[in-house]
Amino acid sequence: MDQQVHTNDRGSFGSNIGFLLSAIGSAVGLGNIWGFPYKMGKCGGFTFLLIYLCLAVFVGFAIMMGELALGRKTGLGPVNAYKAISKKFKWVGWLAVAGGFFVLTFYMVLGGYCIYYVVINLIGIFGNMPDSSSFGAMITNPGLSIGVTAVFFLICWAINRGGVAGGIEKFNNIGMPALFVMLIIVIIRALTMPHAAEGLKFMFVPGYATKMTEFGQFVESTPGVLSILATAGGQMFFSLSLGMSAMITYGSYLDKKANLPKNSGIIVFADTFIAMLAGIAVIPAAVANGIAQGLTVDQIKLNGPGLLFSTLQDVFHNMGAIGGIFGVIFYVLVLIAAISSAISVIEGVAVTFIDHASAKGKEPSRTRAVTLTCVILAAFSILVAADGLGSNGIAPWQFFKLGEEAIANWNDCWLDFFDLVAEGILMPLGAMLMACMMGWELKPKFMEDEIKQGSNGGAMGFWGFCIKFICPVVMFFIVLVQVSDFFGLGWF
Ligand code: PFF
């Protein structure tokens, strides 16, 4: 290895449970709430679940363990961890940092939206309950969107600045159990609504949700196995926070005695379990409310920001004043999920500055690193916030004065653009290269010592097989699918 730097200044987790809650906090985010349940419904219910679980075990688990092992072995964040192994891999670390960075550009704005929704529901308890029209009003108001995004930035900045044990771990130790309790409350409320069973059918019964509304248009589809595989793969990857520098960084703060295979298994299981629970909370409520309004299931928006910020807000609106209380509980829950995810990636970017300083023999300043990260990020997030999902005339294609037809499947907004860059290219590409590097260039044996520390090494054979043969192929497939999907190439 070229270098091995451990400084006390980087910090470390105080306990294994604190690490686990933080890593689960990173994984459980908006992706679980607004992506998983809809994709499961649209892609054949249990069939999707089964494929998702296989991918989570053979790919998600293996890449998770690879990232944690890489971080812990080197004691460094992505860029310096790869560089420590060999200078020629350093740029793979940059892919992870850049991938995480571009996801953050819009995630911070969505986090800001959550804050706004907590506030308007709180006010709703005492007065008029807001409805789905709040969403349009919010995104077409750049000042408001930028303002709430700034508050979200401040919260994350304060947590990251507090350090690993003193900020990140402390937040997750309280936030994650609270999130779980709130989720149970919301589930109980949702399942006791009339017609809630239709929502459960949407999620679990294959073929029930083949006619869907996307971007206001009817899309009729019965997805094939390849397309289910593609959807499940992309979702699994994003949901586990892989390829975005968070897990390598959290691994670098982990105790040498901690059991990597067991921890990886727990994180993958918890993330999937909470995604299911989130589905059982939001889909039945949204469907029940839609049916009560005279809509059919295929007319209800059940995906993306529309589900979170307009469909569900209507649910709370129609509950009357009590809806404000449930609204506050629900949006605080989503806000916690967003914060715990965002701080993991902010940390993954900021640690690059921290490690860089200590590699140069300087005393690293966490405050400076976190502040610098947030300031650079803010320059991009302002664009996403002001753009308002493409409603304010500054979306990329409008901005560059190109015809919208330039890209077939293009939903012209900065959020989608940065999402393509991150989720579509940088992240899966980085993870594919990591799997190739560990499986073929270094060989799984390279990580054996690290994996055997704190575990009996029983998972070694399984991990080696997955990282060598399954991960590169599946990850390559995911890269192809993301590109095809976004440009409407229809390869799958
Ligand atoms: N695992 C997160 C989710 O499912 O929402 C993905 C994520 C996105 C994590 C953005 C962190 C982040 F900043």
XYZ file of C-alpha atoms and ligand atoms in Angstrom:
505
model
C 0.000 0.000 0.000
C 1.167 3.489 -0.781
C -0.123 5.062 2.375
C -2.050 4.246 5.502
C -3.307 7.168 7.492
C -5.275 6.964 10.704
C -5.846 10.195 12.515
C -7.943 10.636 15.595
C -9.359 13.716 13.977
C -11.391 11.718 11.481
C -13.408 10.228 14.313
C -15.012 6.802 14.648
C -18.272 5.222 15.677
C -18.705 4.776 19.420
C -20.409 1.396 19.127
C -21.380 -1.242 16.580
C -25.051 -0.533 17.106
C -24.373 3.157 16.454
C -22.650 2.193 13.209
C -25.531 -0.086 12.236
C -28.176 2.547 12.899
C -26.153 5.075 10.900
C -25.643 2.728 7.966
C -29.311 1.726 8.020
C -30.117 5.436 8.237
C -28.061 5.998 5.099
C -29.846 3.207 3.269
C -33.367 4.058 4.398
C -34.316 7.193 2.532
C -36.719 8.682 0.042
C -35.897 5.800 -2.308
C -37.555 3.335 0.056
C -40.685 5.380 0.457
C -41.416 6.631 -3.026
C -39.692 4.120 -5.243
C -39.867 0.628 -3.814
C -43.629 0.163 -3.257
C -44.574 1.558 -6.653
C -41.981 -0.438 -8.523
C -43.017 -3.549 -6.661
C -46.649 -3.003 -7.637
C -45.868 -2.167 -11.212
C -43.461 -5.060 -11.686
C -45.506 -8.003 -10.559
C -45.675 -7.834 -6.742
C -44.134 -10.965 -5.274
C -42.198 -11.690 -8.469
C -40.460 -8.338 -8.075
C -39.873 -8.962 -4.387
C -38.273 -12.307 -5.074
C -35.974 -10.907 -7.758
C -35.176 -7.917 -5.548
C -34.223 -10.207 -2.657
C -31.971 -12.343 -4.881
C -30.223 -9.216 -6.147
C -29.924 -7.854 -2.620
C -28.284 -11.084 -1.423
C -25.965 -11.778 -4.370
C -25.113 -8.235 -5.423
C -26.173 -5.759 -2.729
C -24.702 -7.739 0.145
C -21.452 -8.393 -1.731
C -20.899 -4.790 -2.788
C -21.911 -3.550 0.663
C -19.328 -5.805 2.268
C -16.741 -4.838 -0.345
C -17.257 -1.132 0.354
C -17.195 -1.549 4.142
C -14.096 -3.755 3.937
C -12.300 -1.308 1.657
C -13.029 1.567 4.021
C -12.051 -0.310 7.140
C -8.920 -1.857 5.670
C -7.507 1.494 4.619
C -9.107 3.662 7.295
C -9.789 6.206 4.559
C -12.611 7.723 2.485
C -13.171 6.623 -1.143
C -10.549 8.608 -3.052
C -7.733 7.928 -0.627
C -8.856 4.345 0.033
C -8.535 3.452 -3.643
C -5.313 5.390 -3.886
C -3.925 3.560 -0.849
C -4.469 0.281 -2.631
C -2.977 1.495 -5.874
C -2.532 4.902 -7.458
C -4.079 3.644 -10.654
C -7.469 3.110 -8.945
C -7.726 6.556 -7.424
C -10.156 7.759 -10.082
C -12.624 4.998 -9.158
C -12.808 6.672 -5.775
C -13.566 9.944 -7.516
C -16.458 8.268 -9.332
C -18.000 7.359 -5.965
C -17.504 10.862 -4.586
C -18.907 12.500 -7.731
C -21.834 10.046 -7.827
C -22.716 10.847 -4.237
C -22.279 14.549 -4.866
C -24.704 14.633 -7.792
C -27.333 12.646 -5.905
C -27.006 15.151 -3.097
C -27.612 18.099 -5.434
C -31.289 17.186 -5.638
C -31.653 15.186 -2.434
C -30.954 18.334 -0.421
C -33.822 20.097 -2.204
C -36.201 17.208 -1.528
C -35.116 17.339 2.096
C -36.051 21.010 2.071
C -39.488 20.148 0.708
C -39.971 17.764 3.662
C -39.287 20.596 6.095
C -41.874 22.744 4.347
C -44.433 19.942 4.580
C -43.827 19.461 8.311
C -44.490 23.156 8.795
C -47.646 23.405 6.674
C -49.145 20.322 8.333
C -48.315 21.730 11.736
C -50.141 24.916 10.808
C -52.939 22.762 9.368
C -53.651 21.270 12.799
C -54.814 24.693 13.925
C -56.340 25.993 10.714
C -56.830 25.014 7.121
C -55.345 21.694 6.184
C -53.195 22.000 3.045
C -53.965 19.748 0.068
C -52.159 18.568 -3.062
C -52.147 22.086 -4.534
C -49.376 22.991 -2.043
C -46.902 21.092 -4.178
C -47.402 23.173 -7.313
C -47.386 26.337 -5.226
C -44.121 25.365 -3.581
C -42.137 24.324 -6.634
C -43.181 27.351 -8.665
C -41.912 29.604 -5.883
C -38.103 29.585 -6.248
C -37.546 31.797 -3.212
C -39.476 29.445 -0.971
C -37.805 26.337 -2.413
C -34.340 27.825 -1.989
C -35.221 28.933 1.544
C -36.361 25.498 2.731
C -33.391 23.872 1.020
C -31.112 26.233 2.922
C -32.660 25.118 6.213
C -32.070 21.477 5.281
C -28.458 22.328 4.466
C -28.036 23.962 7.856
C -29.364 20.928 9.725
C -27.076 18.521 7.862
C -24.113 20.857 8.155
C -24.567 21.042 11.933
C -24.787 17.246 12.266
C -21.738 16.508 10.101
C -19.779 19.221 11.784
C -20.548 17.541 15.125
C -18.377 14.593 14.073
C -18.923 10.881 13.608
C -19.823 9.850 17.159
C -20.876 13.319 18.293
C -23.066 14.174 15.302
C -23.900 11.376 12.861
C -24.152 8.539 15.357
C -26.015 10.618 17.915
C -28.600 11.676 15.336
C -29.180 8.128 14.115
C -29.296 6.613 17.608
C -32.371 8.704 18.270
C -33.674 9.222 14.748
C -33.843 5.620 13.586
C -35.888 4.189 16.491
C -38.152 7.266 16.269
C -38.606 6.696 12.534
C -39.597 3.090 13.187
C -42.207 4.003 15.803
C -43.687 6.688 13.542
C -43.824 4.230 10.674
C -45.843 1.789 12.778
C -48.292 4.563 13.746
C -48.758 5.539 10.091
C -49.232 1.892 9.058
C -51.961 1.374 11.653
C -53.766 4.493 10.466
C -53.405 3.554 6.789
C -54.614 -0.002 7.148
C -57.729 1.033 9.040
C -58.932 3.226 6.182
C -61.791 1.905 4.027
C -60.530 0.384 0.737
C -57.010 0.018 2.156
C -57.026 -3.595 0.949
C -56.992 -2.337 -2.662
C -53.633 -0.734 -1.938
C -52.243 -3.974 -0.577
C -53.464 -5.713 -3.717
C -51.658 -3.093 -5.785
C -48.409 -3.991 -4.079
C -48.701 -7.729 -3.757
C -51.005 -9.129 -6.433
C -49.193 -9.728 -9.739
C -50.859 -8.064 -12.696
C -53.086 -5.821 -10.577
C -51.152 -2.701 -11.442
C -50.250 -3.129 -15.073
C -52.052 -0.002 -16.238
C -50.294 2.991 -14.809
C -50.167 6.743 -15.122
C -46.745 8.181 -15.749
C -46.131 11.889 -16.244
C -49.880 12.269 -16.704
C -50.089 9.685 -19.492
C -51.512 6.224 -19.461
C -48.881 3.587 -19.876
C -50.017 0.052 -20.243
C -47.353 -2.481 -19.539
C -46.837 -6.019 -18.468
C -43.125 -6.055 -17.742
C -40.954 -8.979 -18.803
C -38.366 -10.633 -16.576
C -35.535 -8.546 -18.007
C -37.303 -5.316 -17.301
C -38.197 -6.465 -13.754
C -34.556 -7.371 -13.233
C -33.520 -3.944 -14.463
C -35.991 -2.060 -12.270
C -35.189 -4.149 -9.193
C -31.436 -3.825 -9.778
C -31.468 -0.044 -10.049
C -33.743 0.290 -7.039
C -31.693 -2.099 -4.894
C -28.503 -0.282 -5.723
C -29.782 3.210 -4.931
C -31.668 2.060 -1.878
C -28.593 0.504 -0.279
C -26.586 3.724 -0.818
C -23.986 1.854 -2.855
C -21.486 3.524 -5.144
C -22.011 6.922 -3.528
C -19.082 6.900 -1.096
C -21.203 6.636 2.055
C -20.484 3.003 2.919
C -16.739 3.140 2.229
C -16.559 6.144 4.517
C -18.699 4.624 7.274
C -16.562 1.475 6.995
C -13.464 3.580 7.621
C -14.936 4.676 10.971
C -15.771 1.131 12.035
C -14.103 -0.775 14.816
C -11.648 -3.472 13.695
C -13.440 -6.013 15.884
C -16.821 -5.498 14.194
C -18.209 -8.380 12.142
C -18.411 -7.217 8.505
C -20.517 -10.032 7.000
C -23.043 -9.883 9.828
C -23.250 -6.085 9.698
C -23.690 -6.106 5.921
C -26.474 -8.683 6.195
C -28.283 -6.659 8.845
C -28.100 -3.456 6.781
C -29.434 -5.149 3.633
C -32.207 -6.886 5.554
C -33.270 -3.766 7.477
C -33.356 -1.601 4.359
C -35.558 -4.085 2.494
C -37.803 -4.629 5.502
C -38.352 -0.903 5.981
C -39.016 -0.437 2.266
C -41.803 -3.019 2.577
C -43.186 -1.361 5.692
C -43.062 2.042 3.992
C -45.045 0.581 1.120
C -47.633 -0.825 3.489
C -47.887 2.632 5.047
C -48.192 4.812 1.959
C -49.789 2.779 -0.827
C -52.975 1.647 1.001
C -53.519 5.212 2.280
C -53.031 6.752 -1.156
C -55.212 4.165 -2.874
C -57.957 4.278 -0.230
C -58.134 8.056 -0.469
C -58.127 8.001 -4.271
C -60.964 5.506 -4.391
C -62.964 7.591 -1.919
C -62.489 10.512 -4.367
C -63.940 8.421 -7.193
C -60.609 7.624 -8.880
C -59.593 4.208 -10.129
C -56.329 2.734 -8.887
C -54.535 3.440 -12.152
C -55.431 7.125 -11.965
C -53.699 7.678 -8.626
C -50.152 9.016 -8.653
C -48.148 6.473 -6.678
C -44.568 7.244 -7.625
C -41.863 9.835 -7.043
C -42.278 13.322 -5.629
C -45.920 13.350 -6.748
C -46.758 10.507 -4.367
C -45.000 12.079 -1.404
C -45.924 15.679 -1.812
C -49.271 15.709 -3.539
C -51.111 12.355 -3.355
C -50.323 11.826 0.325
C -50.982 15.426 1.248
C -54.499 14.935 -0.101
C -54.863 11.938 2.178
C -54.032 14.071 5.204
C -56.235 16.897 3.951
C -59.223 14.597 3.742
C -58.758 13.423 7.320
C -59.580 16.925 8.591
C -57.790 18.469 11.577
C -56.556 15.087 12.808
C -54.887 14.780 9.405
C -52.509 17.544 10.467
C -51.233 15.381 13.289
C -50.704 12.397 11.000
C -49.217 14.709 8.395
C -46.675 16.035 10.883
C -45.788 12.507 12.054
C -45.423 11.308 8.475
C -43.333 14.188 7.148
C -41.090 14.196 10.225
C -40.513 10.508 9.506
C -39.608 11.248 5.893
C -37.442 14.158 7.004
C -35.467 11.931 9.387
C -34.995 9.409 6.568
C -33.763 12.172 4.261
C -31.372 13.672 6.823
C -29.837 10.332 7.818
C -29.193 9.562 4.135
C -27.886 12.993 3.200
C -25.402 13.202 6.085
C -23.852 9.873 5.066
C -23.024 11.151 1.603
C -21.979 14.623 2.792
C -19.571 12.754 5.055
C -18.355 10.713 2.080
C -17.518 13.891 0.176
C -16.152 15.863 3.143
C -13.846 13.054 4.242
C -11.945 13.520 0.985
C -10.822 16.957 2.207
C -10.100 15.623 5.690
C -7.989 12.716 4.402
C -6.269 14.958 1.903
C -5.157 17.299 4.675
C -3.844 14.515 6.885
C -2.067 12.862 3.950
C -0.208 16.142 3.509
C 0.708 16.115 7.162
C -1.648 18.971 8.029
C -4.125 18.970 10.876
C -7.498 18.367 9.186
C -10.377 20.635 10.070
C -13.765 18.923 10.040
C -15.590 22.234 10.123
C -13.716 23.461 7.077
C -14.241 20.214 5.171
C -17.973 20.054 5.878
C -18.483 23.735 5.157
C -16.595 23.539 1.876
C -18.634 20.503 0.827
C -21.908 22.247 1.635
C -20.937 25.461 -0.142
C -19.945 23.716 -3.385
C -23.048 21.558 -3.192
C -25.274 24.565 -2.612
C -24.195 26.085 -5.917
C -25.804 23.116 -7.700
C -28.753 22.662 -5.363
C -29.862 26.249 -5.930
C -30.317 25.355 -9.570
C -32.474 22.338 -8.705
C -34.502 24.307 -6.169
C -35.086 27.263 -8.483
C -35.959 24.950 -11.353
C -38.889 23.404 -9.440
C -38.908 20.114 -11.386
C -38.745 22.001 -14.649
C -41.622 24.384 -13.998
C -39.742 27.674 -13.909
C -38.135 27.928 -17.339
C -34.543 27.137 -16.419
C -34.570 23.379 -17.012
C -31.466 22.092 -18.820
C -32.855 21.770 -22.327
C -34.674 25.076 -22.073
C -31.555 26.526 -20.574
C -29.319 25.377 -23.395
C -32.065 26.264 -25.900
C -32.150 22.762 -27.323
C -35.330 21.080 -28.484
C -36.942 18.816 -25.912
C -37.134 16.135 -28.551
C -33.337 15.871 -28.294
C -33.866 13.094 -25.790
C -36.897 10.872 -26.202
C -37.745 9.976 -22.646
C -36.680 13.271 -21.220
C -38.500 14.853 -18.338
C -36.734 18.154 -18.671
C -35.533 19.244 -15.260
C -32.256 19.620 -13.404
C -33.253 16.960 -10.892
C -33.543 14.344 -13.634
C -30.367 15.546 -15.271
C -28.274 15.202 -12.111
C -30.020 11.929 -11.373
C -28.925 10.565 -14.739
C -25.362 11.638 -14.142
C -25.278 10.049 -10.682
C -27.652 7.127 -10.539
C -27.506 6.381 -14.242
C -23.786 6.502 -14.831
C -21.302 7.366 -12.077
C -22.608 5.148 -9.281
C -23.220 1.842 -11.083
C -20.066 2.317 -13.140
C -18.011 2.915 -9.992
C -19.479 -0.134 -8.254
C -18.924 -2.293 -11.327
C -15.295 -1.242 -11.437
C -14.927 -1.882 -7.720
C -16.265 -5.410 -8.152
C -13.884 -5.996 -11.082
C -10.978 -4.610 -9.106
C -11.679 -6.753 -6.024
C -12.704 -9.861 -7.918
C -10.147 -9.924 -10.737
C -7.276 -7.510 -10.212
C -6.638 -7.849 -6.486
C -8.506 -11.159 -6.123
C -10.901 -11.769 -3.200
C -7.982 -13.024 -1.072
C -6.800 -9.446 -0.784
C -9.740 -8.667 1.518
C -9.603 -11.954 3.404
C -7.765 -10.618 6.465
C -10.163 -7.747 6.739
C -13.274 -9.892 6.431
C -11.915 -12.462 8.865
C -11.344 -9.798 11.500
C -14.325 -10.030 13.783
C -15.936 -12.906 11.880
C -15.151 -16.599 11.391
C -14.590 -15.969 7.690
C -17.416 -18.307 6.702
C -18.788 -15.725 4.287
C -15.496 -15.468 2.407
C -16.258 -18.083 -0.252
C -19.708 -16.727 -0.958
C -18.435 -13.169 -1.120
C -15.554 -14.067 -3.407
C -17.887 -15.824 -5.825
C -20.385 -12.953 -5.905
C -17.824 -10.174 -6.247
C -16.000 -12.017 -9.009
C -18.761 -13.433 -11.146
C -22.168 -12.016 -10.294
C -21.569 -8.372 -9.375
C -19.652 -7.241 -12.484
C -22.221 -8.775 -14.824
C -25.258 -7.449 -12.976
C -23.690 -4.030 -12.521
C -22.836 -3.823 -16.211
C -26.434 -4.707 -16.987
C -27.664 -1.973 -14.625
C -25.467 0.631 -16.355
C -26.920 -0.367 -19.731
C -30.476 -0.271 -18.440
C -30.106 3.138 -16.808
C -28.733 4.674 -19.980
C -31.336 2.990 -22.185
C -34.146 4.014 -19.864
C -33.165 7.603 -19.672
C -32.587 8.137 -23.359
C -35.662 6.092 -24.257
C -33.582 3.668 -26.295
C -35.885 0.787 -25.387
C -33.148 -1.806 -25.110
C -34.993 -3.622 -22.330
N -30.439 4.988 0.157
C -30.945 6.282 -0.107
C -32.423 6.221 -0.437
O -32.940 5.115 -0.628
O -33.059 7.254 -0.495
C -30.200 6.856 -1.235
C -29.473 8.105 -0.918
C -29.661 9.193 -1.646
C -28.616 8.171 0.140
C -29.044 10.355 -1.372
C -27.968 9.328 0.431
C -28.204 10.430 -0.335
F -27.620 11.543 -0.060
